[in-house]
Amino acid sequence: MDIIRKNTDNTLTIILILLTLTSGTILASTTITRANAASPKATFSNYELAGNPFVTGYNVGTSCPNTARSCQNTEGEPSIRADRAGNFYGSSENVFCVLGGLCGGTFAWRSNDNGQHFTTLTPPNSVSVGRPGISPAGGDTDIAVAPEKNTNGLYNVYVASLQSQPPLLNIYVSTSTDAGASWTINPTSASVAGDDREWIAADSANKVCISYHAITLTNDIVVDCSYNAGLVFTQHASAFDPAHIAFLAGFNNVIGNLAIDPSNHVIYQVFSSIANSDELASCTIACHVHTVWIAVSIDGGNTFTDYTVYNNPNTNVDYGHQFINVSVDTAGNVYAVYSDDHNIYYSFSRTFGKNWSGPYQINNAPSKTAIFPWSTAGNAGELDVVWYGTNFYNGVDHPDTYPDTAAWNVYFSQN
């Protein structure tokens, strides 16, 4: 699930892209008129996107919603971003990639009418067409859009995905310089072979960075950057600084997303882990990740410094289910949103990630359980958060083992 907003002088457009168990990837969109506090609550319109690997041509060019019954897909783990011209871009992995083998890879969509319709683009990393198409990549997709125009007068679009054959060997980054009409592919974007759960963020016209778990290096979080629109990633760094790497780089961290502030080029990488080296000595590789961390780079991603966002004194708590999320508003305020498998919270920093306020609980009844938060920040102090929630909570069961009678919904909160 992912969320993005687009501001204008009089309206605010919010689009969610999410996975449902029965229908694949779904769009939910709304446009809110900016008025006083008495304005009615926002409502969302929902529809399914087109992107089926078993359809010749993948439904490329299909606009949804429509009346032709062609708005169906087999996608999961979606992401969404907006460019500064007002276009929305979404990406999502073909679920058959998750099942293993060569597959249709990643799907992508574009909307140029405030999310009222999304058109299926050429798949970013497929190398053939047919039923189904074949791609050596497609897992755990993420998408980014450049904040500045390229030489074509457009904003670069980047889609990252994990290699599927052989599994997790590297990360593919696909780049479009023409609003998603065509793509170039870099199949070896990661500096370390053996990778998992990548994220991607863009800066300036042609800079793009990825972060990922280097699973062959004790789960280190690596950040690699390219300065030529993803053609080559020449800059490499660990998100763990020398003072903390000894205990953070063990198999006791859960990666969150990557964000770059386009106004000052500061890079933020969130994750959860243990609090200190003493804990590592006592729990080795079975520690609870009860501390929210952020790695901050003020030199473009060459080096990072790690700061504590929130350390829960209850060492049995975990903030790794799924995922810790970071976003930055236009004033440079940084927000971290996270779940303990019961409630979701946010913390904020006005000092570029050095000092933090919070946590502040976001959910309340009927969302007695809240997991999988995602956020997007707007103007100064504006934060939108979505999550999966249910009114079921018994204080015993983990959400993964909740009964089938627990009804899950998507919740949205805004300040």
Short mmCIF file of C-alpha atoms in Angstrom, two decimals, residues 191-360:
data_model
loop_
_atom_site.label_atom_id
_atom_site.label_comp_id
_atom_site.label_asym_id
_atom_site.label_seq_id
_atom_site.Cartn_x
_atom_site.Cartn_y
_atom_site.Cartn_z
CA SER A 191 26.90 -2.76 -5.48
CA VAL A 192 26.53 -5.93 -3.39
CA ALA A 193 25.20 -9.19 -4.82
CA GLY A 194 22.51 -10.85 -2.74
CA ASP A 195 19.84 -8.25 -1.99
CA ASP A 196 16.37 -7.93 -0.50
CA ARG A 197 13.62 -5.31 -0.03
CA GLU A 198 14.93 -2.43 -2.07
CA TRP A 199 13.66 1.17 -2.01
CA ILE A 200 14.28 4.01 -4.45
CA ALA A 201 14.28 7.82 -4.26
CA ALA A 202 15.13 10.54 -6.78
CA ASP A 203 16.81 13.93 -6.56
CA SER A 204 17.49 16.74 -9.03
CA ALA A 205 17.00 15.88 -12.71
CA ASN A 206 19.11 12.73 -12.99
CA LYS A 207 20.18 11.55 -9.54
CA VAL A 208 18.56 8.39 -8.20
CA CYS A 209 19.44 6.31 -5.14
CA ILE A 210 18.45 2.83 -4.00
CA SER A 211 18.66 1.26 -0.56
CA TYR A 212 18.44 -2.43 0.26
CA HIS A 213 19.34 -5.21 2.64
CA ALA A 214 22.66 -6.77 1.66
CA ILE A 215 21.72 -10.24 2.83
CA THR A 216 25.21 -11.60 2.18
CA LEU A 217 26.72 -8.93 4.47
CA THR A 218 24.90 -9.64 7.75
CA ASN A 219 21.87 -7.64 6.60
CA ASP A 220 23.71 -4.36 6.27
CA ILE A 221 21.59 -1.57 4.76
CA VAL A 222 23.39 -0.23 1.69
CA VAL A 223 22.62 2.99 -0.20
CA ASP A 224 23.84 3.27 -3.80
CA CYS A 225 23.41 6.37 -5.97
CA SER A 226 23.51 7.12 -9.69
CA TYR A 227 24.08 10.54 -11.22
CA ASN A 228 23.12 9.61 -14.79
CA ALA A 229 19.48 8.54 -14.37
CA GLY A 230 20.24 5.00 -13.27
CA LEU A 231 22.61 4.05 -16.06
CA VAL A 232 25.43 3.36 -13.58
CA PHE A 233 25.40 3.43 -9.77
CA THR A 234 28.86 4.66 -8.84
CA GLN A 235 28.38 5.85 -5.26
CA HIS A 236 28.11 3.31 -2.44
CA ALA A 237 27.65 3.70 1.32
CA SER A 238 26.43 1.86 4.39
CA ALA A 239 23.49 3.44 6.22
CA PHE A 240 25.22 2.43 9.48
CA ASP A 241 27.86 4.82 10.79
CA PRO A 242 31.10 3.61 12.46
CA ALA A 243 29.73 4.23 15.95
CA HIS A 244 26.74 1.93 15.47
CA ILE A 245 27.53 -0.58 12.73
CA ALA A 246 28.82 -3.22 15.14
CA PHE A 247 25.34 -3.93 16.50
CA LEU A 248 23.08 -2.52 13.77
CA ALA A 249 24.55 -4.62 10.97
CA GLY A 250 23.67 -7.94 12.54
CA PHE A 251 20.55 -9.79 11.49
CA ASN A 252 18.56 -7.60 13.87
CA ASN A 253 17.30 -4.76 11.70
CA VAL A 254 14.24 -4.23 9.53
CA ILE A 255 14.60 -1.79 6.64
CA GLY A 256 12.15 1.03 5.95
CA ASN A 257 11.92 3.31 2.94
CA LEU A 258 14.35 5.88 1.53
CA ALA A 259 13.52 9.59 1.10
CA ILE A 260 15.39 12.61 -0.24
CA ASP A 261 14.48 16.22 0.54
CA PRO A 262 14.67 17.96 -2.88
CA SER A 263 15.15 21.39 -1.28
CA ASN A 264 18.40 20.58 0.53
CA HIS A 265 19.31 17.11 -0.85
CA VAL A 266 19.47 15.49 2.60
CA ILE A 267 18.91 11.72 2.38
CA TYR A 268 16.91 9.81 5.02
CA GLN A 269 16.84 6.03 5.54
CA VAL A 270 14.61 4.63 8.31
CA PHE A 271 14.85 1.24 9.97
CA SER A 272 14.21 -0.52 13.26
CA SER A 273 16.75 -2.41 15.33
CA ILE A 274 18.02 -2.90 18.85
CA ALA A 275 19.13 0.02 21.02
CA ASN A 276 22.76 -0.78 21.80
CA SER A 277 25.55 -3.35 21.76
CA ASP A 278 24.62 -4.73 25.18
CA GLU A 279 21.38 -6.08 23.73
CA LEU A 280 23.25 -7.79 20.91
CA ALA A 281 25.34 -9.69 23.43
CA SER A 282 22.25 -11.06 25.15
CA CYS A 283 20.00 -11.89 22.20
CA THR A 284 22.47 -12.37 19.28
CA ILE A 285 20.21 -12.84 16.19
CA ALA A 286 16.83 -13.19 17.90
CA CYS A 287 16.45 -9.64 19.19
CA HIS A 288 13.26 -7.60 19.20
CA VAL A 289 13.59 -4.49 17.02
CA HIS A 290 12.08 -2.09 19.55
CA THR A 291 14.07 1.00 18.53
CA VAL A 292 13.25 3.20 15.55
CA TRP A 293 16.35 4.63 13.85
CA ILE A 294 17.06 7.01 11.02
CA ALA A 295 20.25 7.27 8.97
CA VAL A 296 20.88 10.80 7.70
CA SER A 297 23.27 11.91 4.96
CA ILE A 298 24.08 15.58 4.46
CA ASP A 299 26.75 14.92 1.80
CA GLY A 300 24.59 13.39 -0.91
CA GLY A 301 24.78 9.81 0.31
CA ASN A 302 28.53 9.43 0.67
CA THR A 303 28.26 8.97 4.45
CA PHE A 304 25.46 8.55 6.98
CA THR A 305 24.96 9.36 10.66
CA ASP A 306 22.49 7.30 12.70
CA TYR A 307 20.03 8.87 15.14
CA THR A 308 17.43 7.35 17.45
CA VAL A 309 13.86 8.31 16.56
CA TYR A 310 12.28 6.44 19.46
CA ASN A 311 13.57 3.77 21.80
CA ASN A 312 10.75 1.84 23.46
CA PRO A 313 11.94 0.73 26.91
CA ASN A 314 9.87 -2.44 26.47
CA THR A 315 12.41 -4.66 24.73
CA ASN A 316 9.70 -7.16 23.73
CA VAL A 317 8.14 -4.70 21.27
CA ASP A 318 8.82 -4.92 17.53
CA TYR A 319 8.56 -2.07 15.03
CA GLY A 320 9.20 -4.16 11.96
CA HIS A 321 5.74 -5.10 10.69
CA GLN A 322 5.68 -3.54 7.92
CA PHE A 323 7.32 -0.99 7.22
CA ILE A 324 8.67 1.99 9.11
CA ASN A 325 8.03 4.92 6.80
CA VAL A 326 9.71 8.31 6.40
CA SER A 327 8.45 11.39 4.55
CA VAL A 328 9.52 15.04 4.38
CA ASP A 329 7.31 18.12 4.03
CA THR A 330 8.11 21.24 2.02
CA ALA A 331 9.54 22.99 5.09
CA GLY A 332 12.05 20.21 5.72
CA ASN A 333 10.23 18.64 8.67
CA VAL A 334 10.82 14.89 8.78
CA TYR A 335 8.18 12.34 9.82
CA ALA A 336 8.63 8.71 10.85
CA VAL A 337 5.53 6.48 11.06
CA TYR A 338 5.62 3.01 12.61
CA SER A 339 3.49 0.22 14.05
CA ASP A 340 3.96 -2.11 17.03
CA ASP A 341 1.36 -4.57 15.60
CA HIS A 342 -1.30 -2.92 17.75
CA ASN A 343 -1.18 0.84 17.17
CA ILE A 344 0.56 3.17 14.73
CA TYR A 345 2.53 6.21 15.84
CA TYR A 346 4.39 9.11 14.32
CA SER A 347 7.39 11.11 15.44
CA PHE A 348 8.68 14.29 13.83
CA SER A 349 11.96 16.18 13.60
CA ARG A 350 12.60 19.84 12.87
CA THR A 351 16.37 19.35 13.00
CA PHE A 352 17.04 17.19 9.93
CA GLY A 353 16.62 13.96 11.85
CA LYS A 354 18.89 14.76 14.79
CA ASN A 355 16.22 15.33 17.46
CA TRP A 356 12.70 13.89 17.58
CA SER A 357 9.34 14.55 19.24
CA GLY A 358 6.89 11.74 19.87
CA PRO A 359 5.66 9.11 19.61
CA TYR A 360 2.06 10.22 19.02
#
